[in-house]
């Protein structure tokens, strides 16, 4: 009796691994998988013919081929929809530039990360003349206030000299209009150091006021020139953005609904949300923003496409980022995909793909 029971236990133990393997295999869907993807060059790029390419898409195709998976792509309009549909189970897998975050981990499962990067900052390239900065400076309240003050001082000095000189100086005499216009013209020339002694004040009191005005005008012009020079210096904004803390004092933009937006919110930084990175970079180029925050590889790619001489990505990161595929909670696909990803990213084909889409500099990232 005991011998029979022992034999039965041995048989059960020998069969159990095969049963578990069969159960695991059967848990993986044998149907056509629905793969969600959002346009995010260079990780996911939708061509004019509707075909998908990109680093993440290429990785998925290699994994699907290795595991003999059937699938079809479904595009989502933005990242929030991609995350939401995957969490709800309407998508079997989500691929693209998907950052692993705490909030997403609460509602999704992620595979092994296949690329490590960071949240980057794009700024204008310093040039000889930044017309956006010039336009903002010329229409700023401080600049207009200084202009009004300068005009007011010139008018005040001219009228005061006219009151003192009009009866004893032919140049400031005549009617009120002629006299005031002549005196204001003199005060303007005096301020710019262009007046002549022959047409200046002749009375003692008039010359005293003129002397004071000449000294005041020299100081005023010097202060005004220094202020304008400071405002128009092209490095006024670009040169001061050297770290994350500098973002608090400039105009910042990002793509709404992304992990980059979450980074700014956690740091309590004010920002302008945009629908796409393209929209944000256009605003940055036009001078409506001083910095644009987004995933560093996506920023670098977008700038290379049309802003290489005008915008640049700073060599700093706000937050570290890991890209991975997302699957619904407790998906049986997660472990299988993670193993396949680890195997794929060790191959030479993956290195070549990274260079092709991101450049050789990307090889310095894990």
Short mmCIF file of C-alpha atoms in Angstrom, two decimals:
data_model
loop_
_atom_site.label_atom_id
_atom_site.label_comp_id
_atom_site.label_asym_id
_atom_site.label_seq_id
_atom_site.Cartn_x
_atom_site.Cartn_y
_atom_site.Cartn_z
CA UNK A 1 0.00 0.00 0.00
CA UNK A 2 2.77 2.36 0.98
CA UNK A 3 4.67 1.44 -2.18
CA UNK A 4 1.66 2.31 -4.36
CA UNK A 5 1.26 5.72 -2.69
CA UNK A 6 4.94 6.47 -3.17
CA UNK A 7 4.71 5.61 -6.85
CA UNK A 8 1.63 7.83 -7.20
CA UNK A 9 3.43 10.80 -5.59
CA UNK A 10 6.42 10.35 -7.91
CA UNK A 11 4.14 10.29 -10.95
CA UNK A 12 2.32 13.44 -9.84
CA UNK A 13 5.58 15.30 -9.24
CA UNK A 14 6.88 14.30 -12.66
CA UNK A 15 3.72 15.45 -14.44
CA UNK A 16 3.31 18.75 -12.51
CA UNK A 17 6.00 20.77 -14.38
CA UNK A 18 4.49 19.83 -17.74
CA UNK A 19 1.05 20.79 -16.50
CA UNK A 20 2.33 24.17 -15.28
CA UNK A 21 4.10 24.80 -18.56
CA UNK A 22 0.97 23.92 -20.50
CA UNK A 23 -1.09 26.21 -18.26
CA UNK A 24 1.34 29.11 -18.79
CA UNK A 25 1.37 28.58 -22.54
CA UNK A 26 -2.40 28.38 -22.74
CA UNK A 27 -2.70 31.59 -20.69
CA UNK A 28 -1.00 33.55 -23.50
CA UNK A 29 -3.69 34.65 -25.99
CA UNK A 30 -3.52 32.70 -29.25
CA UNK A 31 -5.67 35.26 -31.05
CA UNK A 32 -4.53 38.33 -32.93
CA UNK A 33 -3.13 40.79 -30.36
CA UNK A 34 -4.21 44.44 -30.36
CA UNK A 35 -1.13 46.63 -30.07
CA UNK A 36 -1.74 50.27 -29.16
CA UNK A 37 0.66 52.89 -30.47
CA UNK A 38 0.89 56.68 -30.42
CA UNK A 39 2.92 58.75 -32.86
CA UNK A 40 6.10 59.73 -30.99
CA UNK A 41 9.10 60.03 -33.35
CA UNK A 42 11.62 58.46 -33.44
CA UNK A 43 10.18 55.65 -31.29
CA UNK A 44 6.89 55.38 -33.18
CA UNK A 45 6.46 57.06 -36.56
CA UNK A 46 3.40 56.79 -38.77
CA UNK A 47 4.23 57.06 -42.45
CA UNK A 48 2.13 58.65 -45.17
CA UNK A 49 0.95 55.18 -46.20
CA UNK A 50 -0.19 54.39 -42.65
CA UNK A 51 2.69 52.01 -41.97
CA UNK A 52 4.46 52.24 -38.62
CA UNK A 53 8.20 52.47 -38.05
CA UNK A 54 10.48 53.68 -35.28
CA UNK A 55 12.75 52.25 -32.62
CA UNK A 56 9.97 50.94 -30.37
CA UNK A 57 8.02 49.54 -33.32
CA UNK A 58 11.12 47.78 -34.63
CA UNK A 59 11.75 46.24 -31.22
CA UNK A 60 8.17 45.02 -31.06
CA UNK A 61 8.39 43.42 -34.51
CA UNK A 62 11.53 41.55 -33.51
CA UNK A 63 9.88 40.33 -30.29
CA UNK A 64 6.67 39.33 -32.08
CA UNK A 65 8.66 37.43 -34.71
CA UNK A 66 10.68 35.59 -32.08
CA UNK A 67 7.53 34.59 -30.17
CA UNK A 68 5.45 33.94 -33.31
CA UNK A 69 2.77 36.46 -32.27
CA UNK A 70 0.02 37.72 -34.54
CA UNK A 71 -0.99 41.34 -34.04
CA UNK A 72 -2.44 44.51 -35.48
CA UNK A 73 -1.70 48.14 -34.65
CA UNK A 74 -4.32 50.53 -33.27
CA UNK A 75 -3.41 54.22 -33.07
CA UNK A 76 -4.45 56.43 -30.14
CA UNK A 77 -4.65 60.20 -30.29
CA UNK A 78 -2.52 60.90 -27.22
CA UNK A 79 -0.65 59.29 -24.34
CA UNK A 80 -3.53 59.49 -21.80
CA UNK A 81 -5.77 57.52 -24.19
CA UNK A 82 -3.04 54.93 -24.79
CA UNK A 83 -2.60 54.41 -21.04
CA UNK A 84 -6.34 54.41 -20.35
CA UNK A 85 -7.22 51.89 -23.07
CA UNK A 86 -4.42 49.57 -22.00
CA UNK A 87 -5.43 49.70 -18.35
CA UNK A 88 -9.02 48.89 -19.34
CA UNK A 89 -7.88 45.82 -21.28
CA UNK A 90 -8.98 47.16 -24.65
CA UNK A 91 -5.37 46.96 -25.81
CA UNK A 92 -3.22 43.90 -25.22
CA UNK A 93 0.03 45.83 -25.42
CA UNK A 94 1.03 49.49 -25.67
CA UNK A 95 4.29 50.46 -27.37
CA UNK A 96 6.09 53.70 -28.13
CA UNK A 97 7.84 56.27 -25.96
CA UNK A 98 6.06 55.10 -22.79
CA UNK A 99 7.77 56.16 -19.57
CA UNK A 100 7.45 53.98 -16.50
CA UNK A 101 5.99 56.16 -13.71
CA UNK A 102 4.54 55.55 -10.27
CA UNK A 103 1.05 56.68 -11.29
CA UNK A 104 1.02 54.44 -14.35
CA UNK A 105 2.39 51.49 -12.40
CA UNK A 106 -0.70 51.68 -10.19
CA UNK A 107 -3.03 50.87 -13.09
CA UNK A 108 -0.73 49.05 -15.54
CA UNK A 109 1.98 46.45 -15.69
CA UNK A 110 5.24 47.15 -17.51
CA UNK A 111 7.71 44.89 -19.22
CA UNK A 112 11.45 45.05 -18.77
CA UNK A 113 12.68 48.54 -19.76
CA UNK A 114 14.43 48.68 -23.12
CA UNK A 115 15.76 52.26 -23.07
CA UNK A 116 16.89 54.66 -20.33
CA UNK A 117 16.86 58.42 -20.85
CA UNK A 118 15.66 61.55 -19.06
CA UNK A 119 13.36 64.57 -19.23
CA UNK A 120 15.18 67.20 -21.30
CA UNK A 121 15.05 70.98 -21.68
CA UNK A 122 15.11 72.69 -25.08
CA UNK A 123 16.14 76.35 -25.35
CA UNK A 124 16.89 78.78 -28.19
CA UNK A 125 20.43 78.80 -29.58
CA UNK A 126 22.28 82.00 -28.68
CA UNK A 127 22.64 84.14 -31.80
CA UNK A 128 23.89 87.60 -32.70
CA UNK A 129 20.39 89.05 -32.48
CA UNK A 130 17.32 87.39 -31.08
CA UNK A 131 14.36 89.23 -32.60
CA UNK A 132 11.95 87.61 -30.18
CA UNK A 133 13.87 89.07 -27.26
CA UNK A 134 14.13 92.43 -29.03
CA UNK A 135 10.39 92.58 -29.67
CA UNK A 136 9.54 91.67 -26.09
CA UNK A 137 12.00 94.25 -24.78
CA UNK A 138 10.68 97.08 -26.98
CA UNK A 139 7.10 96.44 -25.86
CA UNK A 140 7.76 95.67 -22.21
CA UNK A 141 6.29 97.89 -19.51
CA UNK A 142 9.70 98.79 -18.07
CA UNK A 143 11.05 99.85 -21.45
CA UNK A 144 8.01 101.99 -22.27
CA UNK A 145 8.10 103.47 -18.77
CA UNK A 146 11.74 104.49 -19.29
CA UNK A 147 10.93 106.08 -22.66
CA UNK A 148 8.05 108.09 -21.17
CA UNK A 149 10.26 109.23 -18.27
CA UNK A 150 13.00 110.33 -20.68
CA UNK A 151 10.55 112.29 -22.81
CA UNK A 152 9.02 113.84 -19.70
CA UNK A 153 12.39 115.02 -18.39
CA UNK A 154 13.27 116.47 -21.79
CA UNK A 155 9.98 118.37 -22.01
CA UNK A 156 10.30 119.58 -18.42
CA UNK A 157 13.84 120.88 -18.92
CA UNK A 158 12.88 122.57 -22.19
CA UNK A 159 9.82 124.32 -20.75
CA UNK A 160 11.77 125.49 -17.68
CA UNK A 161 14.54 126.96 -19.85
CA UNK A 162 11.90 128.66 -22.03
CA UNK A 163 10.29 130.29 -18.99
CA UNK A 164 13.67 131.66 -17.88
CA UNK A 165 14.98 132.73 -21.32
CA UNK A 166 11.97 133.80 -23.39
CA UNK A 167 12.25 137.56 -22.62
CA UNK A 168 16.04 137.88 -22.91
CA UNK A 169 17.01 135.31 -25.53
CA UNK A 170 15.87 135.72 -29.12
CA UNK A 171 16.30 131.99 -29.84
CA UNK A 172 13.69 131.13 -27.18
CA UNK A 173 11.50 134.16 -27.90
CA UNK A 174 8.53 134.67 -30.18
CA UNK A 175 5.18 133.00 -29.61
CA UNK A 176 4.54 130.24 -27.10
CA UNK A 177 4.58 127.52 -29.72
CA UNK A 178 7.82 128.72 -31.32
CA UNK A 179 9.51 129.34 -27.99
CA UNK A 180 8.61 126.00 -26.41
CA UNK A 181 9.46 124.04 -29.54
CA UNK A 182 12.87 125.75 -29.71
CA UNK A 183 13.60 125.13 -26.03
CA UNK A 184 12.50 121.49 -26.18
CA UNK A 185 14.62 121.01 -29.27
CA UNK A 186 17.58 122.51 -27.41
CA UNK A 187 17.02 120.26 -24.38
CA UNK A 188 16.90 117.24 -26.69
CA UNK A 189 20.17 118.23 -28.37
CA UNK A 190 21.73 118.94 -24.97
CA UNK A 191 20.72 115.50 -23.74
CA UNK A 192 22.48 113.92 -26.73
CA UNK A 193 25.48 116.29 -26.36
CA UNK A 194 24.72 117.96 -29.71
CA UNK A 195 23.74 121.49 -28.61
CA UNK A 196 25.82 124.59 -29.39
CA UNK A 197 26.71 127.39 -26.99
CA UNK A 198 25.43 130.11 -29.39
CA UNK A 199 21.86 128.82 -29.13
CA UNK A 200 21.99 127.98 -25.44
CA UNK A 201 20.66 129.92 -22.41
CA UNK A 202 22.08 133.44 -21.88
CA UNK A 203 20.83 134.34 -18.40
CA UNK A 204 22.61 133.24 -15.23
CA UNK A 205 19.59 131.33 -13.94
CA UNK A 206 19.00 129.77 -17.35
CA UNK A 207 22.61 128.60 -17.58
CA UNK A 208 22.39 127.19 -14.06
CA UNK A 209 19.34 125.11 -15.03
CA UNK A 210 21.07 124.11 -18.29
CA UNK A 211 24.13 122.94 -16.36
CA UNK A 212 22.00 120.80 -14.07
CA UNK A 213 20.13 119.39 -17.08
CA UNK A 214 23.37 118.50 -18.88
CA UNK A 215 24.63 116.57 -15.85
CA UNK A 216 21.27 114.86 -15.29
CA UNK A 217 20.91 113.98 -18.97
CA UNK A 218 24.37 112.37 -19.08
CA UNK A 219 23.48 110.18 -16.09
CA UNK A 220 20.00 109.44 -17.46
CA UNK A 221 21.31 108.41 -20.88
CA UNK A 222 23.99 106.21 -19.29
CA UNK A 223 21.44 104.43 -17.08
CA UNK A 224 18.98 104.07 -19.94
CA UNK A 225 21.63 102.68 -22.29
CA UNK A 226 22.80 100.18 -19.69
CA UNK A 227 19.23 99.05 -19.08
CA UNK A 228 18.46 98.59 -22.77
CA UNK A 229 21.74 96.75 -23.33
CA UNK A 230 20.91 94.39 -20.49
CA UNK A 231 17.45 93.69 -21.86
CA UNK A 232 18.63 93.14 -25.42
CA UNK A 233 21.55 90.87 -24.57
CA UNK A 234 20.73 87.63 -26.33
CA UNK A 235 21.99 85.54 -23.47
CA UNK A 236 19.65 87.20 -20.98
CA UNK A 237 17.28 84.22 -21.03
CA UNK A 238 19.14 81.45 -22.80
CA UNK A 239 22.35 81.89 -20.87
CA UNK A 240 20.67 81.79 -17.49
CA UNK A 241 18.89 78.45 -18.03
CA UNK A 242 21.61 76.14 -16.83
CA UNK A 243 19.64 73.99 -14.41
CA UNK A 244 16.23 72.92 -13.21
CA UNK A 245 15.95 75.74 -10.67
CA UNK A 246 16.14 78.34 -13.46
CA UNK A 247 12.80 77.16 -14.88
CA UNK A 248 10.93 78.91 -12.07
CA UNK A 249 11.74 82.35 -13.50
CA UNK A 250 11.10 81.75 -17.22
CA UNK A 251 8.23 80.76 -19.49
CA UNK A 252 8.08 76.98 -19.76
CA UNK A 253 6.05 74.68 -22.02
CA UNK A 254 5.52 70.91 -22.25
CA UNK A 255 3.20 68.35 -23.85
CA UNK A 256 0.06 67.80 -21.81
CA UNK A 257 -0.77 64.40 -20.41
CA UNK A 258 2.85 63.21 -20.48
CA UNK A 259 5.34 62.20 -17.81
CA UNK A 260 7.14 65.49 -18.49
CA UNK A 261 4.03 67.35 -17.37
CA UNK A 262 4.03 65.22 -14.23
CA UNK A 263 7.66 66.15 -13.54
CA UNK A 264 6.82 69.87 -13.71
CA UNK A 265 3.72 69.45 -11.55
CA UNK A 266 5.68 67.62 -8.84
CA UNK A 267 8.20 70.44 -8.78
CA UNK A 268 5.38 73.01 -8.67
CA UNK A 269 6.66 74.81 -11.76
CA UNK A 270 4.32 76.89 -13.89
CA UNK A 271 4.05 75.85 -17.53
CA UNK A 272 2.01 76.16 -20.71
CA UNK A 273 0.65 72.81 -21.99
CA UNK A 274 0.70 72.01 -25.72
CA UNK A 275 -0.96 69.27 -27.74
CA UNK A 276 2.26 68.15 -29.42
CA UNK A 277 5.99 68.69 -29.14
CA UNK A 278 5.89 70.30 -32.58
CA UNK A 279 3.51 73.00 -31.31
CA UNK A 280 5.69 73.65 -28.28
CA UNK A 281 8.90 73.95 -30.29
CA UNK A 282 7.20 76.38 -32.68
CA UNK A 283 6.28 78.54 -29.69
CA UNK A 284 9.85 78.31 -28.40
CA UNK A 285 11.23 79.32 -31.79
CA UNK A 286 8.79 82.24 -32.03
CA UNK A 287 9.86 83.59 -28.65
CA UNK A 288 6.62 82.80 -26.82
CA UNK A 289 8.51 80.37 -24.57
CA UNK A 290 11.95 80.44 -22.99
CA UNK A 291 12.22 76.67 -22.43
CA UNK A 292 10.37 73.54 -23.54
CA UNK A 293 10.45 70.41 -21.37
CA UNK A 294 9.90 66.94 -22.83
CA UNK A 295 11.55 63.53 -23.22
CA UNK A 296 15.15 64.17 -24.24
CA UNK A 297 15.36 61.77 -27.24
CA UNK A 298 12.04 63.05 -28.61
CA UNK A 299 13.23 66.65 -28.27
CA UNK A 300 16.56 65.89 -29.94
CA UNK A 301 14.86 64.15 -32.86
CA UNK A 302 12.30 66.94 -33.39
CA UNK A 303 14.98 69.63 -33.30
CA UNK A 304 17.11 67.77 -35.85
CA UNK A 305 14.16 67.75 -38.25
CA UNK A 306 13.82 71.51 -38.58
CA UNK A 307 15.35 73.58 -35.79
CA UNK A 308 18.97 72.38 -35.66
CA UNK A 309 20.44 75.88 -36.05
CA UNK A 310 17.88 77.61 -33.83
CA UNK A 311 17.13 75.35 -30.88
CA UNK A 312 19.16 72.98 -28.74
CA UNK A 313 18.69 70.46 -25.94
CA UNK A 314 20.63 71.22 -22.76
CA UNK A 315 22.99 68.58 -21.46
CA UNK A 316 20.97 68.10 -18.26
CA UNK A 317 17.97 65.98 -17.26
CA UNK A 318 15.13 66.87 -14.91
CA UNK A 319 14.17 63.27 -14.14
CA UNK A 320 15.49 59.85 -15.17
CA UNK A 321 13.16 57.93 -17.48
CA UNK A 322 12.80 54.30 -18.51
CA UNK A 323 10.86 53.28 -21.62
CA UNK A 324 9.00 49.96 -21.60
CA UNK A 325 6.00 48.24 -23.16
CA UNK A 326 2.79 48.48 -21.14
CA UNK A 327 0.25 45.67 -20.67
CA UNK A 328 -3.02 45.39 -18.72
CA UNK A 329 -2.75 44.46 -15.02
CA UNK A 330 -1.79 40.80 -14.43
CA UNK A 331 -1.35 40.20 -18.14
CA UNK A 332 0.12 36.77 -18.96
CA UNK A 333 2.13 38.48 -21.70
CA UNK A 334 4.33 40.51 -19.37
CA UNK A 335 6.91 37.89 -18.39
CA UNK A 336 7.16 36.42 -21.87
CA UNK A 337 7.65 39.88 -23.40
CA UNK A 338 10.23 40.88 -20.78
CA UNK A 339 12.34 37.82 -21.51
CA UNK A 340 12.07 38.42 -25.25
CA UNK A 341 13.02 42.11 -24.84
CA UNK A 342 16.08 41.25 -22.74
CA UNK A 343 17.17 38.79 -25.39
CA UNK A 344 16.58 41.22 -28.27
CA UNK A 345 18.39 44.26 -26.84
CA UNK A 346 21.56 42.20 -26.44
CA UNK A 347 21.78 41.63 -30.18
CA UNK A 348 23.75 43.62 -32.73
CA UNK A 349 20.55 44.44 -34.63
CA UNK A 350 19.31 46.48 -31.66
CA UNK A 351 22.54 48.49 -31.50
CA UNK A 352 22.27 49.24 -35.20
CA UNK A 353 18.64 50.31 -34.78
CA UNK A 354 19.55 52.70 -31.96
CA UNK A 355 22.24 54.33 -34.07
CA UNK A 356 19.88 54.59 -37.03
CA UNK A 357 17.09 56.30 -35.10
CA UNK A 358 18.91 58.12 -32.28
CA UNK A 359 22.49 58.53 -33.45
CA UNK A 360 25.72 57.18 -31.99
CA UNK A 361 25.36 59.41 -28.91
CA UNK A 362 22.47 57.20 -27.78
CA UNK A 363 24.88 54.35 -27.12
CA UNK A 364 26.08 56.18 -24.00
CA UNK A 365 22.64 55.55 -22.47
CA UNK A 366 21.83 52.12 -20.99
#
